[in-house]
Each structure stands twice: as structure tokens, then as C-alpha cells.
mmCIF file of C-alpha atoms in Angstrom:
data_model
loop_
_atom_site.group_PDB
_atom_site.id
_atom_site.type_symbol
_atom_site.label_atom_id
_atom_site.label_comp_id
_atom_site.label_asym_id
_atom_site.label_seq_id
_atom_site.Cartn_x
_atom_site.Cartn_y
_atom_site.Cartn_z
ATOM 1 C CA VAL A 631 16.491 -39.007 -24.374
ATOM 2 C CA LEU A 632 18.278 -37.799 -21.359
ATOM 3 C CA ARG A 633 16.396 -38.925 -17.805
ATOM 4 C CA PRO A 634 14.673 -36.514 -15.865
ATOM 5 C CA ALA A 635 17.128 -36.568 -13.110
ATOM 6 C CA ILE A 636 20.050 -35.714 -15.819
ATOM 7 C CA ARG A 637 17.746 -33.428 -17.387
ATOM 8 C CA HIS A 638 17.352 -31.846 -14.194
ATOM 9 C CA HIS A 639 20.715 -31.356 -13.462
ATOM 10 C CA LEU A 640 21.473 -29.390 -16.668
ATOM 11 C CA ALA A 641 18.886 -27.716 -15.961
ATOM 12 C CA SER A 642 20.401 -26.724 -12.553
ATOM 13 C CA ARG A 643 23.256 -25.957 -13.816
ATOM 14 C CA THR A 644 21.352 -23.367 -17.012
ATOM 15 C CA ASP A 645 20.289 -21.424 -13.823
ATOM 16 C CA ALA A 646 23.354 -20.808 -11.804
ATOM 17 C CA THR A 647 25.821 -20.228 -15.241
ATOM 18 C CA LEU A 648 23.435 -17.734 -16.859
ATOM 19 C CA GLN A 649 22.473 -15.627 -13.336
ATOM 20 C CA ALA A 650 26.959 -15.982 -14.041
ATOM 21 C CA ALA A 651 26.976 -14.135 -16.889
ATOM 22 C CA GLN A 652 24.282 -12.013 -16.263
ATOM 23 C CA GLU A 653 27.005 -10.467 -12.683
ATOM 24 C CA ALA A 654 29.497 -11.127 -15.027
ATOM 25 C CA LEU A 655 27.559 -8.777 -17.767
ATOM 26 C CA ASP A 656 26.756 -6.060 -14.715
ATOM 27 C CA SER A 657 30.469 -5.756 -13.686
ATOM 28 C CA GLY A 658 31.777 -4.992 -16.717
ATOM 29 C CA ASP A 659 32.927 -8.571 -18.079
ATOM 30 C CA VAL A 660 31.257 -7.856 -21.123
ATOM 31 C CA HIS A 661 33.993 -11.074 -22.450
ATOM 32 C CA ARG A 662 33.796 -13.117 -19.391
ATOM 33 C CA ALA A 663 29.399 -12.848 -19.653
ATOM 34 C CA LEU A 664 29.768 -14.151 -23.259
ATOM 35 C CA GLU A 665 31.852 -16.743 -23.125
ATOM 36 C CA LEU A 666 29.120 -17.663 -19.929
ATOM 37 C CA GLY A 667 26.654 -17.112 -21.622
ATOM 38 C CA LYS A 668 27.045 -19.455 -25.002
ATOM 39 C CA SER A 669 28.060 -22.049 -22.054
ATOM 40 C CA ALA A 670 24.111 -21.312 -20.484
ATOM 41 C CA LEU A 671 22.638 -21.774 -24.111
ATOM 42 C CA ILE A 672 24.442 -24.973 -24.889
ATOM 43 C CA ARG A 673 22.976 -26.544 -21.552
ATOM 44 C CA ALA A 674 19.368 -24.994 -22.021
ATOM 45 C CA ARG A 675 19.270 -26.665 -25.062
ATOM 46 C CA LYS A 676 20.538 -29.730 -23.918
ATOM 47 C CA SER A 677 18.361 -29.792 -21.001
ATOM 48 C CA GLN A 678 15.313 -28.637 -23.686
ATOM 49 C CA ARG A 679 15.096 -25.786 -21.206
ATOM 50 C CA SER A 680 13.745 -22.405 -22.902
ATOM 51 C CA THR A 681 16.851 -20.612 -25.079
ATOM 52 C CA GLY A 682 15.032 -17.325 -24.510
ATOM 53 C CA PRO A 683 16.738 -16.167 -21.401
ATOM 54 C CA CYS A 684 20.407 -17.679 -22.654
ATOM 55 C CA LEU A 685 19.886 -15.348 -26.061
ATOM 56 C CA MET A 686 18.679 -12.245 -24.288
ATOM 57 C CA LEU A 687 21.886 -11.535 -22.429
ATOM 58 C CA LEU A 688 24.151 -12.569 -25.404
ATOM 59 C CA GLY A 689 21.673 -10.217 -27.565
ATOM 60 C CA LEU A 690 22.365 -7.770 -23.686
ATOM 61 C CA ALA A 691 26.521 -8.172 -24.466
ATOM 62 C CA ARG A 692 26.785 -7.586 -27.378
ATOM 63 C CA GLU A 693 25.093 -4.344 -27.265
ATOM 64 C CA GLN A 694 27.219 -3.015 -24.809
ATOM 65 C CA GLN A 695 30.339 -4.241 -27.074
ATOM 66 C CA GLY A 696 28.401 -1.955 -29.506
ATOM 67 C CA GLU A 697 28.750 0.653 -27.272
ATOM 68 C CA ARG A 698 32.202 0.410 -26.496
ATOM 69 C CA GLY A 699 33.472 -0.755 -29.859
ATOM 70 C CA SER A 700 34.937 1.143 -32.263
ATOM 71 C CA PRO A 701 33.359 2.883 -34.901
ATOM 72 C CA ALA A 702 34.270 -0.026 -37.398
ATOM 73 C CA ASP A 703 32.669 -2.456 -35.646
ATOM 74 C CA ARG A 704 29.893 -1.029 -33.403
ATOM 75 C CA LEU A 705 27.744 -1.914 -36.388
ATOM 76 C CA VAL A 706 28.823 -5.583 -36.638
ATOM 77 C CA TYR A 707 28.041 -6.161 -32.717
ATOM 78 C CA TYR A 708 24.572 -4.200 -33.032
ATOM 79 C CA ALA A 709 23.540 -6.073 -36.041
ATOM 80 C CA ALA A 710 24.667 -10.248 -33.801
ATOM 81 C CA ALA A 711 22.828 -7.782 -31.061
ATOM 82 C CA ALA A 712 19.678 -7.531 -33.320
ATOM 83 C CA GLN A 713 19.476 -11.192 -33.680
ATOM 84 C CA HIS A 714 20.500 -12.543 -30.778
ATOM 85 C CA PHE A 715 16.951 -10.479 -29.484
ATOM 86 C CA VAL A 716 15.090 -11.632 -32.957
ATOM 87 C CA GLU A 717 15.958 -15.967 -32.189
ATOM 88 C CA ALA A 718 15.132 -14.645 -28.250
ATOM 89 C CA ALA A 719 12.239 -13.397 -28.961
ATOM 90 C CA LYS A 720 10.955 -16.309 -31.315
ATOM 91 C CA ALA A 721 12.686 -18.779 -28.100
ATOM 92 C CA GLY A 722 10.340 -16.876 -25.729
ATOM 93 C CA LEU A 723 10.837 -14.802 -22.726
ATOM 94 C CA ALA A 724 8.797 -14.016 -20.035
ATOM 95 C CA PRO A 725 6.091 -11.264 -19.953
ATOM 96 C CA GLU A 726 7.904 -8.276 -18.209
ATOM 97 C CA GLN A 727 11.129 -9.486 -19.930
ATOM 98 C CA GLU A 728 9.512 -8.626 -23.692
ATOM 99 C CA THR A 729 8.727 -5.881 -22.947
ATOM 100 C CA ARG A 730 12.891 -5.202 -22.299
ATOM 101 C CA LEU A 731 13.557 -6.625 -25.508
ATOM 102 C CA HIS A 732 11.890 -4.756 -27.279
ATOM 103 C CA PHE A 733 13.619 -1.735 -25.648
ATOM 104 C CA HIS A 734 17.212 -3.321 -26.605
ATOM 105 C CA LEU A 735 16.186 -4.732 -29.932
ATOM 106 C CA ALA A 736 15.338 -1.099 -31.293
ATOM 107 C CA LYS A 737 18.159 0.601 -30.107
ATOM 108 C CA CYS A 738 20.025 -1.718 -31.843
ATOM 109 C CA GLN A 739 18.147 -0.490 -35.097
ATOM 110 C CA HIS A 740 18.860 2.520 -33.982
ATOM 111 C CA MET A 741 21.828 2.496 -33.623
ATOM 112 C CA ARG A 742 22.272 0.947 -37.404
ATOM 113 C CA GLY A 743 20.439 3.830 -39.325
ATOM 114 C CA GLN A 744 17.461 1.188 -39.001
ATOM 115 C CA TYR A 745 15.300 4.774 -38.024
ATOM 116 C CA SER A 746 11.942 3.833 -40.056
ATOM 117 C CA GLU A 747 12.167 0.199 -37.524
ATOM 118 C CA SER A 748 12.744 1.257 -34.592
ATOM 119 C CA ILE A 749 10.628 4.433 -34.140
ATOM 120 C CA PRO A 750 7.247 2.239 -33.563
ATOM 121 C CA MET A 751 8.997 0.044 -31.357
ATOM 122 C CA LEU A 752 10.626 2.617 -29.649
ATOM 123 C CA GLU A 753 6.912 4.790 -29.435
ATOM 124 C CA GLN A 754 5.732 1.569 -27.840
ATOM 125 C CA SER A 755 8.389 1.401 -25.116
ATOM 126 C CA LEU A 756 6.947 5.110 -23.601
ATOM 127 C CA SER A 757 5.239 2.713 -22.038
ATOM 128 C CA THR A 758 5.457 -0.636 -21.714
ATOM 129 C CA TYR A 759 9.052 -0.265 -20.900
ATOM 130 C CA LEU A 760 9.416 2.778 -18.431
ATOM 131 C CA ALA A 761 13.138 1.932 -17.432
ATOM 132 C CA GLY A 762 14.502 2.679 -21.159
ATOM 133 C CA ARG A 763 11.992 5.916 -21.389
ATOM 134 C CA ALA A 764 14.167 8.857 -20.886
ATOM 135 C CA GLU A 765 16.082 6.587 -23.352
ATOM 136 C CA ALA A 766 14.640 6.144 -25.442
ATOM 137 C CA LEU A 767 12.381 9.236 -26.125
ATOM 138 C CA GLN A 768 16.822 10.247 -26.325
ATOM 139 C CA LEU A 769 16.623 7.787 -29.486
ATOM 140 C CA LEU A 770 13.948 8.731 -31.216
ATOM 141 C CA THR A 771 14.299 12.773 -30.684
ATOM 142 C CA LEU A 772 17.154 11.648 -32.672
ATOM 143 C CA ALA A 773 15.859 9.871 -34.538
ATOM 144 C CA TYR A 774 13.249 12.478 -35.908
ATOM 145 C CA LEU A 775 16.229 14.560 -36.636
ATOM 146 C CA GLU A 776 17.241 12.318 -39.816
ATOM 147 C CA PRO A 777 16.582 12.855 -42.846
ATOM 148 C CA PRO A 778 15.033 10.231 -43.962
ATOM 149 C CA GLN A 779 12.039 11.075 -41.368
ATOM 150 C CA LEU A 780 12.892 14.119 -40.660
ATOM 151 C CA ASP A 781 10.605 15.866 -38.991
ATOM 152 C CA LEU A 782 10.981 19.002 -35.623
ATOM 153 C CA GLU A 783 7.363 19.144 -34.391
ATOM 154 C CA GLN A 784 8.140 15.244 -33.331
ATOM 155 C CA ALA A 785 11.988 15.816 -32.699
ATOM 156 C CA ASN A 786 10.778 19.135 -30.202
ATOM 157 C CA GLN A 787 8.426 17.834 -29.022
ATOM 158 C CA HIS A 788 10.023 13.887 -27.758
ATOM 159 C CA ASN A 789 12.598 16.077 -26.519
ATOM 160 C CA LEU A 790 11.115 17.803 -24.078
ATOM 161 C CA GLU A 791 9.213 15.312 -22.298
ATOM 162 C CA LEU A 792 12.839 14.016 -21.920
ATOM 163 C CA MET A 793 14.170 16.750 -20.053
ATOM 164 C CA GLN A 794 10.259 16.657 -18.340
ATOM 165 C CA THR A 795 11.365 13.041 -17.447
ATOM 166 C CA PRO A 796 12.130 12.118 -13.705
ATOM 167 C CA GLY A 797 15.538 11.376 -12.656
ATOM 168 C CA ILE A 798 16.749 11.690 -15.796
ATOM 169 C CA ALA A 799 20.853 12.268 -15.998
ATOM 170 C CA LYS A 800 22.770 15.273 -16.078
ATOM 171 C CA GLU A 801 24.594 14.283 -19.475
ATOM 172 C CA GLN A 802 20.530 13.933 -21.232
ATOM 173 C CA LEU A 803 19.817 17.387 -19.420
ATOM 174 C CA SER A 804 22.185 18.470 -20.221
ATOM 175 C CA GLN A 805 21.979 17.755 -24.052
ATOM 176 C CA ALA A 806 18.259 17.951 -24.287
ATOM 177 C CA TRP A 807 19.161 21.625 -23.421
ATOM 178 C CA GLU A 808 20.910 22.488 -25.872
ATOM 179 C CA THR A 809 18.613 20.288 -28.516
ATOM 180 C CA ARG A 810 15.869 22.539 -27.215
ATOM 181 C CA ARG A 811 18.246 25.563 -28.403
ATOM 182 C CA ASP A 812 18.758 23.977 -31.838
ATOM 183 C CA LEU A 813 15.189 23.279 -32.404
ATOM 184 C CA LEU A 814 13.435 26.496 -31.426
ATOM 185 C CA ALA A 815 15.749 28.265 -34.153
ATOM 186 C CA GLN A 816 15.270 26.147 -36.431
ATOM 187 C CA LEU A 817 11.535 25.984 -35.665
ATOM 188 C CA GLY A 818 11.851 29.556 -35.603
ATOM 189 C CA ARG A 819 10.276 30.094 -32.420
ATOM 190 C CA SER A 820 11.275 32.567 -29.734
ATOM 191 C CA ASP A 821 12.917 30.967 -26.437
ATOM 192 C CA PRO A 822 12.584 32.330 -23.468
ATOM 193 C CA LEU A 823 15.353 30.379 -22.120
ATOM 194 C CA ALA A 824 17.898 31.500 -25.011
ATOM 195 C CA ASP A 825 20.379 33.368 -22.375
ATOM 196 C CA ILE A 826 20.495 31.215 -19.711
ATOM 197 C CA ASP A 827 23.927 28.853 -19.356
ATOM 198 C CA LEU A 828 22.319 26.087 -17.571
ATOM 199 C CA SER A 829 25.660 25.197 -15.817
ATOM 200 C CA GLU A 830 25.709 28.727 -14.089
ATOM 201 C CA VAL A 831 21.990 28.115 -12.414
ATOM 202 C CA SER A 832 21.086 24.869 -10.487
ATOM 203 C CA THR A 833 22.164 21.113 -11.120
ATOM 204 C CA ASP A 834 19.573 20.298 -9.754
ATOM 205 C CA THR A 835 17.503 18.419 -12.273
ATOM 206 C CA LYS A 836 14.144 18.748 -11.065
ATOM 207 C CA TRP A 837 13.995 22.326 -10.733
ATOM 208 C CA VAL A 838 15.104 22.689 -13.951
ATOM 209 C CA SER A 839 13.005 19.776 -15.642
ATOM 210 C CA ALA A 840 10.116 22.508 -13.758
ATOM 211 C CA MET A 841 11.865 25.340 -15.410
ATOM 212 C CA VAL A 842 11.291 23.799 -18.531
ATOM 213 C CA ARG A 843 7.854 22.882 -18.494
ATOM 214 C CA ALA A 844 6.585 26.301 -16.929
ATOM 215 C CA CYS A 845 7.908 28.365 -19.984
ATOM 216 C CA GLU A 846 6.153 25.638 -21.919
ATOM 217 C CA LEU A 847 2.666 25.887 -20.556
ATOM 218 C CA PHE A 848 3.307 30.021 -20.633
ATOM 219 C CA GLN A 849 3.457 29.657 -23.654
ATOM 220 C CA ASP A 850 0.699 27.897 -24.361
ATOM 221 C CA LYS A 851 -1.302 30.513 -21.779
ATOM 222 C CA ASN A 852 -2.418 27.695 -19.259
ATOM 223 C CA PHE A 853 -1.457 30.755 -16.899
ATOM 224 C CA ASP A 854 -1.597 28.652 -13.341
ATOM 225 C CA ALA A 855 0.105 25.850 -14.530
ATOM 226 C CA THR A 856 2.485 27.505 -15.321
ATOM 227 C CA ILE A 857 2.143 29.429 -11.748
ATOM 228 C CA ALA A 858 1.556 25.235 -9.797
ATOM 229 C CA CYS A 859 4.734 24.295 -12.111
#
């Protein structure tokens, strides 16, 4: 049994190591983050601290490896990340970190083609983890275009919500614009914006989002709201 003073010292070193691991991850040094994260995990176990935060960080690091890895390695990294997230959930996290964990677990499941598992968690994260809302909408759009759960209406709805999300990245908006065009064609619906070249019109995401919103309201014959846009 560790003495209280030794346990306190280990706990302090665990926190410092975990902070350094997070800083390494934020700077893009994934290998350093993994090294420090593993060290923090060992110390957390020795000091009888919750291992949840350490496992969460290791999961985020493996997820980044999946994003950067070759096609042959991605599934392995995402599987490792998902396992860390599951273990972190069992170990326990602060409430605000739990919603973040659920989003990233769902993302890893999506990347591994586990759409039936990822879709409910991504839907939930739309309201519980706002920092990942745009990415969740993008992933849901793609999930509903996959054969096992093909649903063009759901894909179109999530893609429209994505285009109207405040702060959406230009790359996300550009991709969503093309997806919208393809979906409307597959649904057999007219597209009043079909002849507009997004690159020539505006790079202002707020303006484009408002234009799409106004178009949807107009087609729904909600003319007062259309004018308000």
C-alpha cells in the first residue's frame, strides 16, 4: 500500500505528464503524446487515480493516427482508439468529457463501417457535443448514403443542416454543396441553385448558408421566413 505522500506525489506527476501529453497531441506530435499518455496511465494506476482521462487521450492519439495513416493501417488505429474510448468510459470521466468521448467513439465506429452502432451516438451528439456538430452532420450524411442503411431523405436533411451550421469550414461547405446537388438529383427534385458555381459566387460561408436556408424555405412556401433571410 502506498503512503499518502507517495500517492500524492505520483498523482501530481500523473497530472503533469497527462498535460504534457495533451500539449503534444495538440501540436500534432502523436508519437510523443502516446509515449507520455502511456506513462501517465502507469502512474495513474500506481497512485490509484482514475485512468479515464489517460485512456481518453490515448484514444484521441490513436484516432489521429487513423486520420493520417495509410488505408491499410487506418482500421487498426481506429479499432485501437475505439477500445481506449470504451475503457475510458468504464473507468469514468467528468460529465463534460463523456459527451466528447461518445462523439469520438461514434466517429471511430463510422470509420470502421459500423454504421448501425455509430448513427445513434452521432445523432445524440448533435445536441450534447456542439463542438463536433458539423463533423457529426457530415458523418451522418455519409452514413445514410451507405447501402446497409441507405436513406436519401435522411442524408439530404443532415446535409442541409450541415450547410446551415454556424462556423462551418469552407471545405466542408464546398463538399456539402456538391452533395446537395447530387442528392436532389437522386431524389428527383428541382434545384433552383443548380447553375450556381459556389467558387464564383462567394467564399463567405454565412452568406452561402443563408442562401441555402432561403431556398429551402421558399420551396416550402414559407415566404415570410424567406424574406427574413
